[in-house]
C-alpha atoms as a printed R data frame, in Angstrom:
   type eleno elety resid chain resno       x       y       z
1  ATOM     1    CA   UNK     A     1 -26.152  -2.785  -3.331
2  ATOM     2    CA   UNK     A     2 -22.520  -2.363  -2.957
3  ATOM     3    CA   UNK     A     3 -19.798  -4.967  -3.386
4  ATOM     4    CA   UNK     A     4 -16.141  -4.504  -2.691
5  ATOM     5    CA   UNK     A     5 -13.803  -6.997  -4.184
6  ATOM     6    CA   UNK     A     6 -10.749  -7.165  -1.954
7  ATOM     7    CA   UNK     A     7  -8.521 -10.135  -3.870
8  ATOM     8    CA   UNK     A     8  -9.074  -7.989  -6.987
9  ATOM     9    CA   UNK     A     9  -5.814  -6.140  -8.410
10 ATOM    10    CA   UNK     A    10  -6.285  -2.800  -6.962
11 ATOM    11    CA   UNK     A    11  -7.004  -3.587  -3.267
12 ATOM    12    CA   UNK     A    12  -3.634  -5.584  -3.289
13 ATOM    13    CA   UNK     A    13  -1.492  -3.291  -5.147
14 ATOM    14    CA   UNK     A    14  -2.082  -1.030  -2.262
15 ATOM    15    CA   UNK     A    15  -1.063  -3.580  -0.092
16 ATOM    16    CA   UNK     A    16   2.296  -4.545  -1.623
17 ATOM    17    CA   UNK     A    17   3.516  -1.006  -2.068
18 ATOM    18    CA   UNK     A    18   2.408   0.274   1.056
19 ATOM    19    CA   UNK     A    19   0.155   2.971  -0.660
20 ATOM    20    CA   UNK     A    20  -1.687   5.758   1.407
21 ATOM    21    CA   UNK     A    21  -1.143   9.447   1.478
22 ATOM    22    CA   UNK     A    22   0.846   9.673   4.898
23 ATOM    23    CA   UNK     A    23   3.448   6.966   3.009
24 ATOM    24    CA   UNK     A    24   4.057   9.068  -0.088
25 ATOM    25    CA   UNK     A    25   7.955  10.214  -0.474
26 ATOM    26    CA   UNK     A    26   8.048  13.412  -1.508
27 ATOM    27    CA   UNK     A    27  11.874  14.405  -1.423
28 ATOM    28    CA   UNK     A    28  13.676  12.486  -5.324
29 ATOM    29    CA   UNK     A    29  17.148  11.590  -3.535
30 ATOM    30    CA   UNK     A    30  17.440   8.307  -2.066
31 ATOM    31    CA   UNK     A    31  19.982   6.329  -0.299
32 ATOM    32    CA   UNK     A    32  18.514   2.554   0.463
33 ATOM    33    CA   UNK     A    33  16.218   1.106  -1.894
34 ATOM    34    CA   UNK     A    34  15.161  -1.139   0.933
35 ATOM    35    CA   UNK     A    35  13.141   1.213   2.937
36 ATOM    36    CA   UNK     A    36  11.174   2.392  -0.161
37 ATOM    37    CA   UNK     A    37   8.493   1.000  -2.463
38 ATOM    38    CA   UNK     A    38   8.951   2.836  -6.197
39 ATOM    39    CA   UNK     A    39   5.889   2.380  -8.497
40 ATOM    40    CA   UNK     A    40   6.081   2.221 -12.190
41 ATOM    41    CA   UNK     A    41   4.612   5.980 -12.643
42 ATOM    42    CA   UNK     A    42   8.029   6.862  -9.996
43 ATOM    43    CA   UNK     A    43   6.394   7.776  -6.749
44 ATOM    44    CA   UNK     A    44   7.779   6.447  -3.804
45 ATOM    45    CA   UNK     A    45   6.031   4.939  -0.703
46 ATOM    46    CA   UNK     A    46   8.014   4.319   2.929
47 ATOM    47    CA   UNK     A    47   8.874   0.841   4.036
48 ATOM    48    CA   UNK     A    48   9.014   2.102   7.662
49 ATOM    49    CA   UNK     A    49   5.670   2.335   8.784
50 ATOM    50    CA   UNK     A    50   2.330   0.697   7.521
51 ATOM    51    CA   UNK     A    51  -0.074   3.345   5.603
52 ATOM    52    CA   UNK     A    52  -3.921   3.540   7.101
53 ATOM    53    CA   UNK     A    53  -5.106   2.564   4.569
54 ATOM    54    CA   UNK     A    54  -2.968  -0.573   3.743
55 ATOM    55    CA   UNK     A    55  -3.783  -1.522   7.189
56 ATOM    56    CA   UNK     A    56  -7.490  -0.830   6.727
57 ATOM    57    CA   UNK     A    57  -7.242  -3.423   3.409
58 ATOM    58    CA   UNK     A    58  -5.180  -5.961   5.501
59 ATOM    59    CA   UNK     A    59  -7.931  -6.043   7.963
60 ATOM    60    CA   UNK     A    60 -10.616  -6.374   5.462
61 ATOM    61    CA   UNK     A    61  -9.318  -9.038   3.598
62 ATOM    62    CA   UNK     A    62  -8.213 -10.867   6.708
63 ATOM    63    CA   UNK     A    63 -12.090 -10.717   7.214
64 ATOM    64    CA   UNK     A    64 -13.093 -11.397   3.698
65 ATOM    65    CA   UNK     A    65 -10.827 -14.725   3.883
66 ATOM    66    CA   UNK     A    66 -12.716 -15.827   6.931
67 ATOM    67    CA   UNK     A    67 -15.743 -16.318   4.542
């Protein structure tokens, strides 16, 4: 048995902040705070570009609110 709870806290945290190992900001120096998601632990996510595995959750719960 395996259940996956998408609307849980988790799943959406890694939607809001765009979290996924291709989005991670590695270099500290920033200009715009708008095209950058900081967490509280300070790592950095991109704005520009949706994460696959964001996108993966988006698509799930776009499913999971079908039912």
């Amino acid at each position: 048995l395996f259940s996956l709870d998408l609307t849980s806290l988790y799943p959406n945290i890694i939607r809001t902040c765009n979290q996924s190992f291709e989005t991670i900001i590695e270099n500290s120096t920033f200009d715009e705070q708008e095209k950058y998601f900081r967490t509280c632990n300070d790592q950095y996510y991109t704005k520009e570009f949706r994460g696959i595995i964001p996108k993966i959750l988006d698509e799930l719960f776009e499913k999971r609110s079908e039912y």
